[in-house]
Structure formats: structure tokens, C-alpha cells
PDB file of C-alpha atoms in Angstrom:
ATOM      1  CA  MET A   1     -77.924 181.406  36.870  1.00 49.00           C
ATOM      2  CA  ALA A   2     -80.072 178.418  35.914  1.00 57.00           C
ATOM      3  CA  TRP A   3     -78.448 176.363  38.674  1.00 59.00           C
ATOM      4  CA  TYR A   4     -79.230 179.108  41.211  1.00 66.00           C
ATOM      5  CA  THR A   5     -82.877 179.334  40.041  1.00 74.00           C
ATOM      6  CA  THR A   6     -83.265 175.546  40.287  1.00 73.00           C
ATOM      7  CA  LYS A   7     -81.825 175.584  43.798  1.00 75.00           C
ATOM      8  CA  ILE A   8     -84.203 178.376  44.895  1.00 83.00           C
ATOM      9  CA  ILE A   9     -87.211 176.446  43.515  1.00 81.00           C
ATOM     10  CA  ASN A  10     -86.127 173.217  45.226  1.00 80.00           C
ATOM     11  CA  TYR A  11     -85.586 174.957  48.564  1.00 83.00           C
ATOM     12  CA  THR A  12     -88.923 176.767  48.314  1.00 88.00           C
ATOM     13  CA  PHE A  13     -90.805 173.507  47.768  1.00 89.00           C
ATOM     14  CA  LEU A  14     -88.708 171.791  50.451  1.00 89.00           C
ATOM     15  CA  TYR A  15     -89.703 174.375  53.064  1.00 92.00           C
ATOM     16  CA  LEU A  16     -93.327 174.450  51.915  1.00 93.00           C
ATOM     17  CA  CYS A  17     -93.685 170.656  51.939  1.00 94.00           C
ATOM     18  CA  THR A  18     -92.007 170.444  55.366  1.00 94.00           C
ATOM     19  CA  ILE A  19     -94.501 172.952  56.818  1.00 95.00           C
ATOM     20  CA  ILE A  20     -97.433 171.067  55.259  1.00 95.00           C
ATOM     21  CA  GLU A  21     -96.179 167.728  56.577  1.00 95.00           C
ATOM     22  CA  PHE A  22     -95.589 169.087  60.082  1.00 96.00           C
ATOM     23  CA  SER A  23     -99.039 170.718  60.264  1.00 96.00           C
ATOM     24  CA  SER A  24    -100.756 167.634  58.846  1.00 96.00           C
ATOM     25  CA  LEU A  25     -98.911 165.253  61.168  1.00 96.00           C
ATOM     26  CA  CYS A  26     -99.909 167.374  64.179  1.00 96.00           C
ATOM     27  CA  TYR A  27    -103.572 167.128  63.181  1.00 95.00           C
ATOM     28  CA  LEU A  28    -103.367 163.400  62.384  1.00 95.00           C
ATOM     29  CA  PHE A  29    -101.717 162.666  65.739  1.00 94.00           C
ATOM     30  CA  TYR A  30    -104.500 164.654  67.402  1.00 93.00           C
ATOM     31  CA  ALA A  31    -107.102 162.652  65.462  1.00 93.00           C
ATOM     32  CA  LEU A  32    -105.416 159.376  66.437  1.00 92.00           C
ATOM     33  CA  SER A  33    -105.352 160.352  70.116  1.00 91.00           C
ATOM     34  CA  ARG A  34    -109.107 160.918  70.250  1.00 87.00           C
ATOM     35  CA  ARG A  35    -111.156 158.381  72.142  1.00 84.00           C
ATOM     36  CA  ASN A  36    -112.466 155.699  69.765  1.00 84.00           C
ATOM     37  CA  SER A  37    -110.667 157.411  66.890  1.00 88.00           C
ATOM     38  CA  PRO A  38    -112.124 156.207  63.560  1.00 87.00           C
ATOM     39  CA  ILE A  39    -108.738 156.526  61.792  1.00 88.00           C
ATOM     40  CA  ARG A  40    -107.024 153.797  63.770  1.00 90.00           C
ATOM     41  CA  GLN A  41    -106.880 151.792  60.591  1.00 92.00           C
ATOM     42  CA  ALA A  42    -103.959 150.268  58.708  1.00 94.00           C
ATOM     43  CA  TYR A  43    -104.105 152.738  55.795  1.00 95.00           C
ATOM     44  CA  PHE A  44    -103.822 155.767  58.076  1.00 94.00           C
ATOM     45  CA  ILE A  45    -101.219 154.182  60.386  1.00 95.00           C
ATOM     46  CA  ILE A  46     -98.928 153.127  57.512  1.00 96.00           C
ATOM     47  CA  SER A  47     -99.347 156.497  55.790  1.00 95.00           C
ATOM     48  CA  ILE A  48     -98.441 158.369  58.976  1.00 95.00           C
ATOM     49  CA  LEU A  49     -95.401 156.125  59.496  1.00 95.00           C
ATOM     50  CA  GLY A  50     -94.124 156.999  56.027  1.00 94.00           C
ATOM     51  CA  TYR A  51     -94.739 160.727  56.543  1.00 95.00           C
ATOM     52  CA  ILE A  52     -92.833 160.679  59.841  1.00 95.00           C
ATOM     53  CA  ILE A  53     -89.759 159.300  58.048  1.00 94.00           C
ATOM     54  CA  ASP A  54     -90.207 161.744  55.173  1.00 94.00           C
ATOM     55  CA  PHE A  55     -90.662 164.720  57.513  1.00 94.00           C
ATOM     56  CA  THR A  56     -87.510 163.702  59.398  1.00 92.00           C
ATOM     57  CA  THR A  57     -85.625 163.632  56.088  1.00 90.00           C
ATOM     58  CA  LYS A  58     -86.842 167.069  55.031  1.00 91.00           C
ATOM     59  CA  LEU A  59     -86.227 168.598  58.446  1.00 90.00           C
ATOM     60  CA  SER A  60     -82.660 167.259  58.517  1.00 88.00           C
ATOM     61  CA  ALA A  61     -82.146 168.673  55.002  1.00 85.00           C
ATOM     62  CA  ILE A  62     -83.283 172.100  56.217  1.00 85.00           C
ATOM     63  CA  ILE A  63     -81.026 171.993  59.275  1.00 84.00           C
ATOM     64  CA  THR A  64     -77.954 170.745  57.416  1.00 74.00           C
ATOM     65  CA  TYR A  65     -78.400 169.894  53.745  1.00 64.00           C
ATOM     66  CA  GLU A  66     -75.187 167.853  53.518  1.00 65.00           C
ATOM     67  CA  GLY A  67     -75.216 166.366  57.014  1.00 67.00           C
ATOM     68  CA  LYS A  68     -74.422 162.712  57.668  1.00 76.00           C
ATOM     69  CA  PHE A  69     -77.775 161.980  59.340  1.00 79.00           C
ATOM     70  CA  LYS A  70     -79.580 163.472  56.351  1.00 79.00           C
ATOM     71  CA  SER A  71     -77.645 161.215  53.957  1.00 82.00           C
ATOM     72  CA  VAL A  72     -78.574 158.053  55.865  1.00 85.00           C
ATOM     73  CA  ILE A  73     -82.233 158.959  56.424  1.00 88.00           C
ATOM     74  CA  LEU A  74     -82.582 160.032  52.773  1.00 87.00           C
ATOM     75  CA  TRP A  75     -81.173 156.675  51.676  1.00 88.00           C
ATOM     76  CA  HIS A  76     -83.805 154.969  53.841  1.00 90.00           C
ATOM     77  CA  ASP A  77     -86.570 157.320  52.687  1.00 91.00           C
ATOM     78  CA  VAL A  78     -86.067 156.832  48.941  1.00 91.00           C
ATOM     79  CA  PHE A  79     -86.226 153.049  49.344  1.00 93.00           C
ATOM     80  CA  LEU A  80     -89.337 153.511  51.475  1.00 94.00           C
ATOM     81  CA  PHE A  81     -91.295 155.535  48.861  1.00 93.00           C
ATOM     82  CA  GLY A  82     -92.006 152.612  46.560  1.00 94.00           C
ATOM     83  CA  ILE A  83     -92.693 149.860  49.056  1.00 96.00           C
ATOM     84  CA  ILE A  84     -95.125 152.000  51.091  1.00 96.00           C
ATOM     85  CA  THR A  85     -96.926 152.968  47.869  1.00 95.00           C
ATOM     86  CA  PHE A  86     -97.229 149.275  46.998  1.00 96.00           C
ATOM     87  CA  VAL A  87     -98.471 148.246  50.460  1.00 96.00           C
ATOM     88  CA  LEU A  88    -101.076 151.037  50.506  1.00 96.00           C
ATOM     89  CA  SER A  89    -102.258 149.945  47.036  1.00 95.00           C
ATOM     90  CA  LEU A  90    -102.533 146.392  48.361  1.00 96.00           C
ATOM     91  CA  ASN A  91    -104.511 147.721  51.324  1.00 95.00           C
ATOM     92  CA  ARG A  92    -106.941 149.499  48.972  1.00 93.00           C
ATOM     93  CA  TYR A  93    -107.290 146.397  46.809  1.00 93.00           C
ATOM     94  CA  THR A  94    -108.341 144.243  49.764  1.00 92.00           C
ATOM     95  CA  ALA A  95    -110.632 147.055  51.012  1.00 90.00           C
ATOM     96  CA  ILE A  96    -112.528 146.960  47.699  1.00 90.00           C
ATOM     97  CA  ALA A  97    -112.213 143.351  46.534  1.00 88.00           C
ATOM     98  CA  TYR A  98    -112.440 141.659  49.962  1.00 88.00           C
ATOM     99  CA  TRP A  99    -114.199 144.337  51.985  1.00 85.00           C
ATOM    100  CA  LYS A 100    -115.919 141.849  54.275  1.00 85.00           C
ATOM    101  CA  ASP A 101    -112.588 140.385  55.413  1.00 89.00           C
ATOM    102  CA  HIS A 102    -110.521 143.555  55.086  1.00 89.00           C
ATOM    103  CA  SER A 103    -110.579 144.418  58.787  1.00 89.00           C
ATOM    104  CA  ARG A 104    -109.348 140.898  59.595  1.00 91.00           C
ATOM    105  CA  PHE A 105    -106.530 141.067  57.026  1.00 93.00           C
ATOM    106  CA  TRP A 106    -105.405 144.433  58.418  1.00 95.00           C
ATOM    107  CA  SER A 107    -106.093 144.023  62.119  1.00 93.00           C
ATOM    108  CA  PHE A 108    -103.687 145.236  64.819  1.00 92.00           C
ATOM    109  CA  TRP A 109    -100.991 142.552  64.639  1.00 94.00           C
ATOM    110  CA  PRO A 110    -100.830 142.250  60.837  1.00 94.00           C
ATOM    111  CA  THR A 111    -100.569 146.059  60.656  1.00 95.00           C
ATOM    112  CA  CYS A 112     -97.715 146.002  63.189  1.00 95.00           C
ATOM    113  CA  ALA A 113     -95.975 143.326  61.115  1.00 96.00           C
ATOM    114  CA  TRP A 114     -96.349 145.455  57.958  1.00 96.00           C
ATOM    115  CA  CYS A 115     -94.907 148.497  59.763  1.00 96.00           C
ATOM    116  CA  VAL A 116     -91.875 146.511  60.945  1.00 96.00           C
ATOM    117  CA  PHE A 117     -91.377 145.115  57.441  1.00 96.00           C
ATOM    118  CA  LEU A 118     -91.609 148.583  55.863  1.00 96.00           C
ATOM    119  CA  LEU A 119     -89.015 150.031  58.231  1.00 94.00           C
ATOM    120  CA  ALA A 120     -86.728 147.051  57.658  1.00 95.00           C
ATOM    121  CA  TYR A 121     -87.192 146.907  53.868  1.00 95.00           C
ATOM    122  CA  PRO A 122     -84.413 149.385  52.916  1.00 93.00           C
ATOM    123  CA  VAL A 123     -81.965 147.527  55.149  1.00 91.00           C
ATOM    124  CA  ILE A 124     -83.071 144.107  53.866  1.00 91.00           C
ATOM    125  CA  VAL A 125     -82.716 145.188  50.236  1.00 91.00           C
ATOM    126  CA  ASP A 126     -79.466 147.149  50.491  1.00 90.00           C
ATOM    127  CA  ILE A 127     -77.433 145.972  53.481  1.00 87.00           C
ATOM    128  CA  GLY A 128     -75.866 143.025  51.641  1.00 87.00           C
ATOM    129  CA  PHE A 129     -74.690 145.232  48.796  1.00 88.00           C
ATOM    130  CA  LEU A 130     -73.301 147.858  51.162  1.00 85.00           C
ATOM    131  CA  ALA A 131     -71.544 145.232  53.276  1.00 84.00           C
ATOM    132  CA  SER A 132     -69.928 143.686  50.194  1.00 85.00           C
ATOM    133  CA  ASP A 133     -68.667 147.090  49.005  1.00 83.00           C
ATOM    134  CA  PRO A 134     -65.401 148.050  50.793  1.00 80.00           C
ATOM    135  CA  ASN A 135     -66.454 151.715  50.747  1.00 79.00           C
ATOM    136  CA  GLY A 136     -70.167 151.228  51.368  1.00 80.00           C
ATOM    137  CA  PHE A 137     -70.510 152.078  55.052  1.00 81.00           C
ATOM    138  CA  PHE A 138     -67.904 154.819  54.810  1.00 82.00           C
ATOM    139  CA  CYS A 139     -69.495 156.597  51.859  1.00 81.00           C
ATOM    140  CA  LEU A 140     -73.191 156.279  52.784  1.00 82.00           C
ATOM    141  CA  PRO A 141     -73.159 158.852  55.627  1.00 80.00           C
ATOM    142  CA  ASN A 142     -71.210 161.342  53.492  1.00 71.00           C
ATOM    143  CA  HIS A 143     -71.906 163.541  50.510  1.00 63.00           C
ATOM    144  CA  PRO A 144     -70.546 161.709  47.419  1.00 57.00           C
ATOM    145  CA  PHE A 145     -68.546 164.711  46.223  1.00 55.00           C
ATOM    146  CA  ARG A 146     -67.431 166.115  49.592  1.00 58.00           C
ATOM    147  CA  VAL A 147     -65.134 163.315  50.790  1.00 55.00           C
ATOM    148  CA  ALA A 148     -61.578 162.407  49.967  1.00 57.00           C
ATOM    149  CA  ASN A 149     -62.417 158.857  48.869  1.00 67.00           C
ATOM    150  CA  GLU A 150     -62.724 158.955  45.078  1.00 73.00           C
ATOM    151  CA  ASN A 151     -64.772 155.733  45.054  1.00 76.00           C
ATOM    152  CA  CYS A 152     -67.741 157.317  46.861  1.00 79.00           C
ATOM    153  CA  PRO A 153     -69.421 158.666  43.690  1.00 77.00           C
ATOM    154  CA  ASN A 154     -69.456 155.108  42.303  1.00 80.00           C
ATOM    155  CA  VAL A 155     -70.931 153.811  45.570  1.00 84.00           C
ATOM    156  CA  TYR A 156     -73.739 156.368  45.283  1.00 83.00           C
ATOM    157  CA  ILE A 157     -74.324 155.395  41.666  1.00 82.00           C
ATOM    158  CA  ARG A 158     -74.809 151.769  42.721  1.00 86.00           C
ATOM    159  CA  ILE A 159     -77.112 152.802  45.586  1.00 88.00           C
ATOM    160  CA  GLY A 160     -79.108 154.947  43.147  1.00 86.00           C
ATOM    161  CA  PHE A 161     -79.378 152.041  40.730  1.00 90.00           C
ATOM    162  CA  ARG A 162     -80.808 149.768  43.446  1.00 91.00           C
ATOM    163  CA  GLN A 163     -83.222 152.503  44.539  1.00 92.00           C
ATOM    164  CA  CYS A 164     -84.372 152.919  40.939  1.00 92.00           C
ATOM    165  CA  ALA A 165     -84.838 149.165  40.520  1.00 94.00           C
ATOM    166  CA  SER A 166     -86.831 148.952  43.774  1.00 95.00           C
ATOM    167  CA  SER A 167     -88.988 151.951  42.829  1.00 95.00           C
ATOM    168  CA  VAL A 168     -89.703 150.663  39.314  1.00 95.00           C
ATOM    169  CA  ILE A 169     -90.731 147.209  40.574  1.00 96.00           C
ATOM    170  CA  THR A 170     -92.975 148.578  43.334  1.00 96.00           C
ATOM    171  CA  MET A 171     -94.445 151.201  40.958  1.00 96.00           C
ATOM    172  CA  ILE A 172     -95.423 148.508  38.446  1.00 96.00           C
ATOM    173  CA  GLY A 173     -96.885 146.402  41.258  1.00 96.00           C
ATOM    174  CA  SER A 174     -98.889 149.386  42.558  1.00 96.00           C
ATOM    175  CA  LEU A 175    -100.291 150.204  39.114  1.00 95.00           C
ATOM    176  CA  ILE A 176    -101.299 146.565  38.592  1.00 96.00           C
ATOM    177  CA  LEU A 177    -103.096 146.560  41.965  1.00 95.00           C
ATOM    178  CA  ASN A 178    -104.852 149.830  41.028  1.00 94.00           C
ATOM    179  CA  ALA A 179    -106.011 148.288  37.747  1.00 93.00           C
ATOM    180  CA  LEU A 180    -107.296 145.168  39.537  1.00 92.00           C
ATOM    181  CA  THR A 181    -109.097 147.353  42.084  1.00 92.00           C
ATOM    182  CA  ILE A 182    -110.803 149.373  39.318  1.00 90.00           C
ATOM    183  CA  MET A 183    -112.047 146.099  37.817  1.00 88.00           C
ATOM    184  CA  LYS A 184    -113.575 145.165  41.183  1.00 85.00           C
ATOM    185  CA  ILE A 185    -114.905 148.531  42.299  1.00 82.00           C
ATOM    186  CA  ARG A 186    -118.207 148.358  40.385  1.00 76.00           C
ATOM    187  CA  LYS A 187    -118.999 144.963  41.850  1.00 76.00           C
ATOM    188  CA  THR A 188    -118.328 145.794  45.477  1.00 72.00           C
ATOM    189  CA  SER A 189    -120.404 147.003  48.408  1.00 71.00           C
ATOM    190  CA  ALA A 190    -117.382 148.429  50.223  1.00 69.00           C
ATOM    191  CA  PRO A 191    -117.928 151.499  52.427  1.00 74.00           C
ATOM    192  CA  GLN A 192    -117.635 154.936  50.807  1.00 78.00           C
ATOM    193  CA  ILE A 193    -114.486 155.724  52.767  1.00 79.00           C
ATOM    194  CA  ALA A 194    -112.754 152.804  51.035  1.00 82.00           C
ATOM    195  CA  THR A 195    -113.491 154.383  47.654  1.00 83.00           C
ATOM    196  CA  LYS A 196    -112.263 157.822  48.789  1.00 86.00           C
ATOM    197  CA  LEU A 197    -108.970 156.397  50.004  1.00 89.00           C
ATOM    198  CA  PHE A 198    -108.612 154.378  46.796  1.00 91.00           C
ATOM    199  CA  ILE A 199    -108.952 157.548  44.692  1.00 91.00           C
ATOM    200  CA  GLN A 200    -106.235 159.147  46.813  1.00 91.00           C
ATOM    201  CA  SER A 201    -104.055 156.080  46.270  1.00 92.00           C
ATOM    202  CA  CYS A 202    -104.563 156.279  42.478  1.00 93.00           C
ATOM    203  CA  VAL A 203    -103.600 159.974  42.336  1.00 93.00           C
ATOM    204  CA  SER A 204    -100.578 159.282  44.533  1.00 93.00           C
ATOM    205  CA  ASN A 205     -99.492 156.438  42.252  1.00 94.00           C
ATOM    206  CA  ALA A 206     -99.844 158.626  39.153  1.00 94.00           C
ATOM    207  CA  ILE A 207     -97.543 161.289  40.622  1.00 94.00           C
ATOM    208  CA  PHE A 208     -95.220 158.582  41.947  1.00 94.00           C
ATOM    209  CA  THR A 209     -94.896 157.254  38.392  1.00 94.00           C
ATOM    210  CA  VAL A 210     -93.601 160.669  37.271  1.00 93.00           C
ATOM    211  CA  PHE A 211     -91.157 160.625  40.194  1.00 93.00           C
ATOM    212  CA  VAL A 212     -89.876 157.154  39.286  1.00 94.00           C
ATOM    213  CA  ILE A 213     -89.384 158.058  35.608  1.00 93.00           C
ATOM    214  CA  THR A 214     -87.302 161.095  36.548  1.00 92.00           C
ATOM    215  CA  LEU A 215     -85.458 159.009  39.160  1.00 90.00           C
ATOM    216  CA  VAL A 216     -84.467 156.538  36.437  1.00 90.00           C
ATOM    217  CA  PHE A 217     -83.204 159.400  34.248  1.00 87.00           C
ATOM    218  CA  ASN A 218     -81.253 160.745  37.227  1.00 84.00           C
ATOM    219  CA  CYS A 219     -79.662 157.339  37.688  1.00 82.00           C
ATOM    220  CA  LEU A 220     -78.709 157.137  33.998  1.00 82.00           C
ATOM    221  CA  MET A 221     -77.213 160.641  34.104  1.00 81.00           C
ATOM    222  CA  TRP A 222     -75.154 159.688  37.148  1.00 74.00           C
ATOM    223  CA  ILE A 223     -73.823 156.658  35.289  1.00 74.00           C
ATOM    224  CA  HIS A 224     -72.963 158.787  32.250  1.00 72.00           C
ATOM    225  CA  ALA A 225     -71.887 161.858  34.219  1.00 67.00           C
ATOM    226  CA  ASP A 226     -69.107 162.738  31.771  1.00 67.00           C
ATOM    227  CA  THR A 227     -71.396 162.988  28.749  1.00 69.00           C
ATOM    228  CA  ALA A 228     -74.706 164.034  30.358  1.00 67.00           C
ATOM    229  CA  ASP A 229     -75.956 167.535  29.629  1.00 74.00           C
ATOM    230  CA  GLN A 230     -75.699 169.477  32.896  1.00 75.00           C
ATOM    231  CA  MET A 231     -78.695 171.709  32.179  1.00 78.00           C
ATOM    232  CA  LEU A 232     -80.846 168.679  31.393  1.00 80.00           C
ATOM    233  CA  LYS A 233     -79.578 167.011  34.539  1.00 79.00           C
ATOM    234  CA  GLN A 234     -80.582 170.007  36.683  1.00 80.00           C
ATOM    235  CA  VAL A 235     -84.046 170.238  35.097  1.00 81.00           C
ATOM    236  CA  ASN A 236     -84.658 166.505  35.512  1.00 84.00           C
ATOM    237  CA  ASN A 237     -83.464 166.645  39.118  1.00 83.00           C
ATOM    238  CA  MET A 238     -85.823 169.563  39.786  1.00 85.00           C
ATOM    239  CA  ILE A 239     -88.791 167.684  38.271  1.00 88.00           C
ATOM    240  CA  CYS A 240     -87.856 164.631  40.353  1.00 89.00           C
ATOM    241  CA  ASN A 241     -87.786 166.665  43.580  1.00 88.00           C
ATOM    242  CA  LEU A 242     -90.920 168.655  42.773  1.00 90.00           C
ATOM    243  CA  SER A 243     -92.948 165.569  41.843  1.00 92.00           C
ATOM    244  CA  ASN A 244     -91.990 164.042  45.190  1.00 91.00           C
ATOM    245  CA  TYR A 245     -92.805 167.236  47.121  1.00 92.00           C
ATOM    246  CA  ILE A 246     -96.138 167.626  45.316  1.00 93.00           C
ATOM    247  CA  ARG A 247     -97.064 163.972  45.882  1.00 94.00           C
ATOM    248  CA  GLN A 248     -96.300 164.165  49.589  1.00 93.00           C
ATOM    249  CA  SER A 249     -98.076 167.512  50.058  1.00 93.00           C
ATOM    250  CA  VAL A 250    -101.182 166.477  48.102  1.00 93.00           C
ATOM    251  CA  ASN A 251    -101.340 163.165  49.971  1.00 94.00           C
ATOM    252  CA  MET A 252    -101.042 164.829  53.376  1.00 94.00           C
ATOM    253  CA  ILE A 253    -103.673 167.487  52.666  1.00 94.00           C
ATOM    254  CA  TRP A 254    -106.008 164.900  51.139  1.00 93.00           C
ATOM    255  CA  LEU A 255    -105.527 162.566  54.115  1.00 93.00           C
ATOM    256  CA  VAL A 256    -106.371 165.390  56.533  1.00 94.00           C
ATOM    257  CA  VAL A 257    -109.535 166.224  54.553  1.00 93.00           C
ATOM    258  CA  ILE A 258    -110.610 162.564  54.568  1.00 92.00           C
ATOM    259  CA  THR A 259    -109.805 162.307  58.291  1.00 92.00           C
ATOM    260  CA  ARG A 260    -111.984 165.315  59.087  1.00 91.00           C
ATOM    261  CA  SER A 261    -114.782 163.800  57.016  1.00 88.00           C
ATOM    262  CA  VAL A 262    -114.507 160.458  58.804  1.00 87.00           C
ATOM    263  CA  ILE A 263    -114.514 162.132  62.221  1.00 87.00           C
ATOM    264  CA  ARG A 264    -117.590 164.227  61.356  1.00 84.00           C
ATOM    265  CA  THR A 265    -119.370 161.130  60.074  1.00 79.00           C
ATOM    266  CA  SER A 266    -118.524 159.144  63.205  1.00 73.00           C
ATOM    267  CA  LYS A 267    -119.803 162.017  65.392  1.00 64.00           C
ATOM    268  CA  HIS A 268    -123.048 162.087  63.428  1.00 53.00           C
ATOM    269  CA  ILE A 269    -123.469 158.334  63.866  1.00 48.00           C
ATOM    270  CA  VAL A 270    -122.822 158.591  67.617  1.00 43.00           C
ATOM    271  CA  VAL A 271    -125.332 161.441  67.990  1.00 40.00           C
ATOM    272  CA  SER A 272    -127.935 159.604  65.910  1.00 39.00           C
ATOM    273  CA  THR A 273    -127.442 156.428  67.939  1.00 40.00           C
ATOM    274  CA  THR A 274    -127.741 158.357  71.210  1.00 39.00           C
ATOM    275  CA  VAL A 275    -130.922 160.106  70.122  1.00 36.00           C
ATOM    276  CA  THR A 276    -132.449 156.856  68.888  1.00 39.00           C
ATOM    277  CA  SER A 277    -131.624 154.966  72.075  1.00 39.00           C
ATOM    278  CA  SER A 278    -133.018 157.758  74.283  1.00 40.00           C
ATOM    279  CA  THR A 279    -136.304 157.967  72.355  1.00 40.00           C
ATOM    280  CA  THR A 280    -136.864 154.235  72.539  1.00 40.00           C
ATOM    281  CA  LYS A 281    -136.597 154.120  76.307  1.00 44.00           C
TER     282      LYS A 281
END
């Protein structure tokens, strides 16, 4: 009964988060397509890139929860969580601490390079381990407990361990960058939008910390599957999923709100500039 309740809760949040991500991505793509869009900035571009991958993962889970494509994209997505969080924290740090040079640090080509690195990161980190494991490429596209190969659960345990290690390292790095940014924020003249996005980054990192802690417990329970309490495992897994769904949903809604604010501000500036130029003629 408890297992069924946990599954219902997870599916409810999965569907809800997928709807929120789809709606938010539609609006953000619309905002990006506008002429002289004010959100063509690295923070928004990198965030949208991450949400595209995450939405693809959730959509594939809805279509076929144990499908092969879902297994591969989920593997990529979990590695991506931490490194994107770290890069966005780095972006906010430079926006506050080095606001005069921020646009140069995160201009078009550096942003493209970051996007390529982020997409390649899971492969860079994990491909060597998978290639060295005789069952790695066979087990990855499959559910660990739905294939004949009895070694697949151990392969997934090792993948989970590397994902935990990556998430813990990037989480610590993100929190350090947040702390350094807070130390600089009172001494900066950065634009207000930089502060708004930094607050969003801090809230995201706080929820991500909860996700990482539960992810570590999940990893430990996988390692000690024979002795782990199944009820505790289900509850921890639910908290892990919910913290991720809540983080993604809150981030998307917050990003849409900030985007609308930026667009309204840019319209006001354009109107004010037009009125001023016409009255001075």
C-alpha cells in the first residue's frame, strides 16, 4: 500500500512538473524569438538548455517509464544537474563580482563553449568507466532489474556512485560560489536583474542540496540492498524525486516571472527613449 501511494505521488509530480516545464519552455522560446530579446544572455540560454534535456527525460518517462531511451537520457540528465548548477552559480558570481566585464566573459562564443561542455560533461566523466566495464554499454539502456544479465544491478550501482560523487562535488562548488557572491554583493553596482537571478540561483542550490543528500542515501541503499529497510528506501526515493521536481518547477516559474519583468522593463526603456528623442527634435 505504501509502495502504491509513493508511486502515485511520484507520478503526480512527474506529470505536473512536465506540464510546467513544457509551458515555461514555450514562453521562454517565444521570449527568445522576439526582436532584440533582452534574455539572450548566458544565464537564460544555459538554463533553457538544461530544461530541454530535463523535459525530454520526463516526457520519455511518461511515454514509457522503463524504455531504453529514457534510461540513457536519465543517465545524462542526472550528471547534468550538478554541473549546470555549478556553471550558473559561476555565472552569477561573475555578474556580481565582475559586473563590468561579465558580458565579455559570457559573450556569444564563450556561452557556446559552455553549452558544448555541459552536454559533453556526462560522457567525459562516465564514458571511460562504462567502456572499461564489460556490461556497461549493454546495461545502460536497460532497466537494471528487467534484463537477464545479473551484473546489471552492479553496473547501475557504480553509475549511481559516480553520479553521487559528481553531484556532491558540484554542489559544494556551487555553495562556495554562492557564499563568495554574498560577500561581494554589498560592494557591487551590478544591475538589479543580476541580483534577482542570484537569489533564484541560491534557492535552486538550497533545494539541490536536499536532492544531493537524498541521492547519496539512495546510492548507499543500493550498495546495501540486502540490509536496507525497504520502506525507508521508498520514502528517501520519493523525497529525492520530489526535491528534484520542486526545484525544476520553482526554477522554471521563477525564470518566466523574471523574463516577463525584464521584457516589461526593456519595453519601458524603449518607449522612454523614443519619447525623449522625439521631444528633443
